[in-house]
């Protein structure tokens, strides 16, 4: 059970959350979430989850591996944030976590009670729609807020028309 959403109360605003994972389709989700946030005077959270890795190496190696993963996460999310600033004109919140994606998404939703909508994009590749979309569709990871799933075939102009 998720805590009561506060996004409609005075002093709060509805936030859209997009997960940054480096896939081409995640840019569709970011654009849609950003455009919806701007059009509704809401906020945008860009979440990057560093996958649970086998960081069980010698202490020095483990620290280097974690630092490299963190640097990659920061660079990837910074690039997405810059695109949002340039194309949509809003300042996104950046959240970087380490662990299981579904668990970390739920943790952010629980911690920030203004998060009202999770936005994902489904890949049209033959390998499937992607792990997050598959887990939502397969009910492997139920999210406590509405989830919007976009096809990756939409252009930014088509997304703008929908928002």
GROMACS .gro file of C-alpha atoms in nm:
model
  163
    1UNK     CA    1   0.000   0.000   0.000
    2UNK     CA    2   0.140   0.335  -0.100
    3UNK     CA    3   0.116   0.645   0.114
    4UNK     CA    4  -0.150   0.898   0.021
    5UNK     CA    5  -0.040   1.116  -0.268
    6UNK     CA    6  -0.001   1.482  -0.178
    7UNK     CA    7   0.033   1.625  -0.528
    8UNK     CA    8  -0.306   1.798  -0.528
    9UNK     CA    9  -0.263   1.970  -0.190
   10UNK     CA   10  -0.156   2.331  -0.158
   11UNK     CA   11   0.221   2.367  -0.167
   12UNK     CA   12   0.264   2.044  -0.364
   13UNK     CA   13   0.266   1.963  -0.732
   14UNK     CA   14   0.217   1.646  -0.930
   15UNK     CA   15   0.538   1.485  -1.046
   16UNK     CA   16   0.597   1.255  -1.336
   17UNK     CA   17   0.880   1.004  -1.308
   18UNK     CA   18   1.076   0.857  -1.599
   19UNK     CA   19   1.340   0.588  -1.561
   20UNK     CA   20   1.669   0.647  -1.737
   21UNK     CA   21   1.830   0.322  -1.843
   22UNK     CA   22   2.030   0.410  -2.152
   23UNK     CA   23   1.790   0.242  -2.393
   24UNK     CA   24   1.672   0.436  -2.698
   25UNK     CA   25   1.309   0.411  -2.591
   26UNK     CA   26   1.371   0.575  -2.254
   27UNK     CA   27   1.408   0.906  -2.438
   28UNK     CA   28   1.044   0.872  -2.551
   29UNK     CA   29   0.937   0.832  -2.187
   30UNK     CA   30   1.149   1.128  -2.077
   31UNK     CA   31   1.006   1.353  -2.347
   32UNK     CA   32   0.647   1.256  -2.267
   33UNK     CA   33   0.693   1.291  -1.890
   34UNK     CA   34   0.869   1.624  -1.933
   35UNK     CA   35   0.604   1.761  -2.166
   36UNK     CA   36   0.322   1.646  -1.935
   37UNK     CA   37   0.503   1.801  -1.638
   38UNK     CA   38   0.544   2.134  -1.817
   39UNK     CA   39   0.187   2.141  -1.950
   40UNK     CA   40   0.041   2.068  -1.606
   41UNK     CA   41   0.281   2.290  -1.409
   42UNK     CA   42   0.418   1.977  -1.248
   43UNK     CA   43   0.759   1.834  -1.184
   44UNK     CA   44   0.977   1.574  -1.350
   45UNK     CA   45   1.196   1.317  -1.179
   46UNK     CA   46   1.461   1.135  -1.381
   47UNK     CA   47   1.548   0.814  -1.199
   48UNK     CA   48   1.856   0.608  -1.279
   49UNK     CA   49   1.896   0.277  -1.100
   50UNK     CA   50   2.243   0.128  -1.096
   51UNK     CA   51   2.181  -0.246  -1.128
   52UNK     CA   52   2.274  -0.469  -0.843
   53UNK     CA   53   2.615  -0.581  -0.949
   54UNK     CA   54   2.861  -0.828  -0.825
   55UNK     CA   55   3.054  -0.575  -0.624
   56UNK     CA   56   3.177  -0.853  -0.395
   57UNK     CA   57   3.538  -0.812  -0.503
   58UNK     CA   58   3.836  -0.710  -0.299
   59UNK     CA   59   3.760  -0.386  -0.122
   60UNK     CA   60   3.969  -0.166  -0.355
   61UNK     CA   61   3.824  -0.325  -0.668
   62UNK     CA   62   3.470  -0.300  -0.529
   63UNK     CA   63   3.513   0.072  -0.461
   64UNK     CA   64   3.646   0.132  -0.813
   65UNK     CA   65   3.358  -0.064  -0.969
   66UNK     CA   66   3.099   0.129  -0.767
   67UNK     CA   67   3.262   0.461  -0.855
   68UNK     CA   68   3.267   0.374  -1.225
   69UNK     CA   69   2.902   0.269  -1.216
   70UNK     CA   70   2.812   0.592  -1.037
   71UNK     CA   71   3.005   0.801  -1.292
   72UNK     CA   72   2.828   0.629  -1.579
   73UNK     CA   73   2.490   0.686  -1.412
   74UNK     CA   74   2.565   1.054  -1.351
   75UNK     CA   75   2.678   1.107  -1.712
   76UNK     CA   76   2.375   0.929  -1.858
   77UNK     CA   77   2.121   1.115  -1.646
   78UNK     CA   78   2.299   1.449  -1.695
   79UNK     CA   79   2.267   1.405  -2.071
   80UNK     CA   80   1.895   1.329  -2.041
   81UNK     CA   81   1.846   1.628  -1.809
   82UNK     CA   82   2.022   1.858  -2.054
   83UNK     CA   83   1.795   1.743  -2.335
   84UNK     CA   84   1.492   1.815  -2.115
   85UNK     CA   85   1.622   2.164  -2.035
   86UNK     CA   86   1.689   2.242  -2.402
   87UNK     CA   87   1.379   2.091  -2.561
   88UNK     CA   88   1.112   2.135  -2.294
   89UNK     CA   89   1.247   2.415  -2.079
   90UNK     CA   90   1.205   2.267  -1.732
   91UNK     CA   91   1.455   2.165  -1.466
   92UNK     CA   92   1.421   1.796  -1.376
   93UNK     CA   93   1.503   1.642  -1.041
   94UNK     CA   94   1.773   1.378  -1.066
   95UNK     CA   95   1.767   1.067  -0.848
   96UNK     CA   96   2.031   0.794  -0.867
   97UNK     CA   97   1.988   0.472  -0.670
   98UNK     CA   98   2.154   0.133  -0.657
   99UNK     CA   99   1.964  -0.194  -0.643
  100UNK     CA  100   1.669  -0.367  -0.800
  101UNK     CA  101   1.485  -0.134  -1.041
  102UNK     CA  102   1.131  -0.217  -0.928
  103UNK     CA  103   1.225  -0.189  -0.561
  104UNK     CA  104   1.399   0.145  -0.613
  105UNK     CA  105   1.109   0.285  -0.818
  106UNK     CA  106   0.872   0.191  -0.538
  107UNK     CA  107   1.106   0.343  -0.279
  108UNK     CA  108   1.115   0.678  -0.462
  109UNK     CA  109   0.734   0.672  -0.495
  110UNK     CA  110   0.700   0.607  -0.123
  111UNK     CA  111   0.953   0.875  -0.025
  112UNK     CA  112   0.822   1.149  -0.255
  113UNK     CA  113   0.447   1.164  -0.211
  114UNK     CA  114   0.414   1.410  -0.501
  115UNK     CA  115   0.507   1.141  -0.755
  116UNK     CA  116   0.178   1.060  -0.924
  117UNK     CA  117   0.260   0.896  -1.259
  118UNK     CA  118   0.537   0.662  -1.373
  119UNK     CA  119   0.617   0.691  -1.744
  120UNK     CA  120   0.783   0.406  -1.933
  121UNK     CA  121   0.837   0.341  -2.303
  122UNK     CA  122   0.805   0.001  -2.466
  123UNK     CA  123   1.061  -0.110  -2.718
  124UNK     CA  124   0.935  -0.241  -3.049
  125UNK     CA  125   1.239  -0.468  -3.083
  126UNK     CA  126   1.185  -0.838  -3.135
  127UNK     CA  127   1.347  -0.907  -2.794
  128UNK     CA  128   1.040  -0.760  -2.625
  129UNK     CA  129   0.922  -0.434  -2.474
  130UNK     CA  130   1.200  -0.410  -2.216
  131UNK     CA  131   1.242  -0.545  -1.864
  132UNK     CA  132   1.047  -0.276  -1.677
  133UNK     CA  133   0.752  -0.280  -1.915
  134UNK     CA  134   0.755  -0.661  -1.912
  135UNK     CA  135   0.751  -0.667  -1.534
  136UNK     CA  136   0.460  -0.422  -1.520
  137UNK     CA  137   0.265  -0.609  -1.788
  138UNK     CA  138   0.343  -0.945  -1.631
  139UNK     CA  139   0.256  -0.814  -1.284
  140UNK     CA  140   0.600  -0.917  -1.165
  141UNK     CA  141   0.633  -0.571  -1.014
  142UNK     CA  142   0.311  -0.388  -0.944
  143UNK     CA  143   0.355  -0.015  -0.901
  144UNK     CA  144   0.131   0.173  -0.660
  145UNK     CA  145   0.062   0.462  -0.898
  146UNK     CA  146  -0.062   0.478  -1.258
  147UNK     CA  147   0.188   0.377  -1.523
  148UNK     CA  148   0.185   0.529  -1.870
  149UNK     CA  149   0.354   0.312  -2.133
  150UNK     CA  150   0.443   0.474  -2.464
  151UNK     CA  151   0.537   0.301  -2.787
  152UNK     CA  152   0.893   0.387  -2.889
  153UNK     CA  153   0.776   0.461  -3.242
  154UNK     CA  154   0.624   0.799  -3.149
  155UNK     CA  155   0.817   1.107  -3.258
  156UNK     CA  156   0.862   1.407  -3.030
  157UNK     CA  157   0.606   1.593  -3.241
  158UNK     CA  158   0.352   1.312  -3.197
  159UNK     CA  159   0.422   1.305  -2.824
  160UNK     CA  160   0.376   1.683  -2.804
  161UNK     CA  161   0.038   1.649  -2.974
  162UNK     CA  162  -0.069   1.389  -2.716
  163UNK     CA  163   0.036   1.601  -2.420
   0.00000   0.00000   0.00000
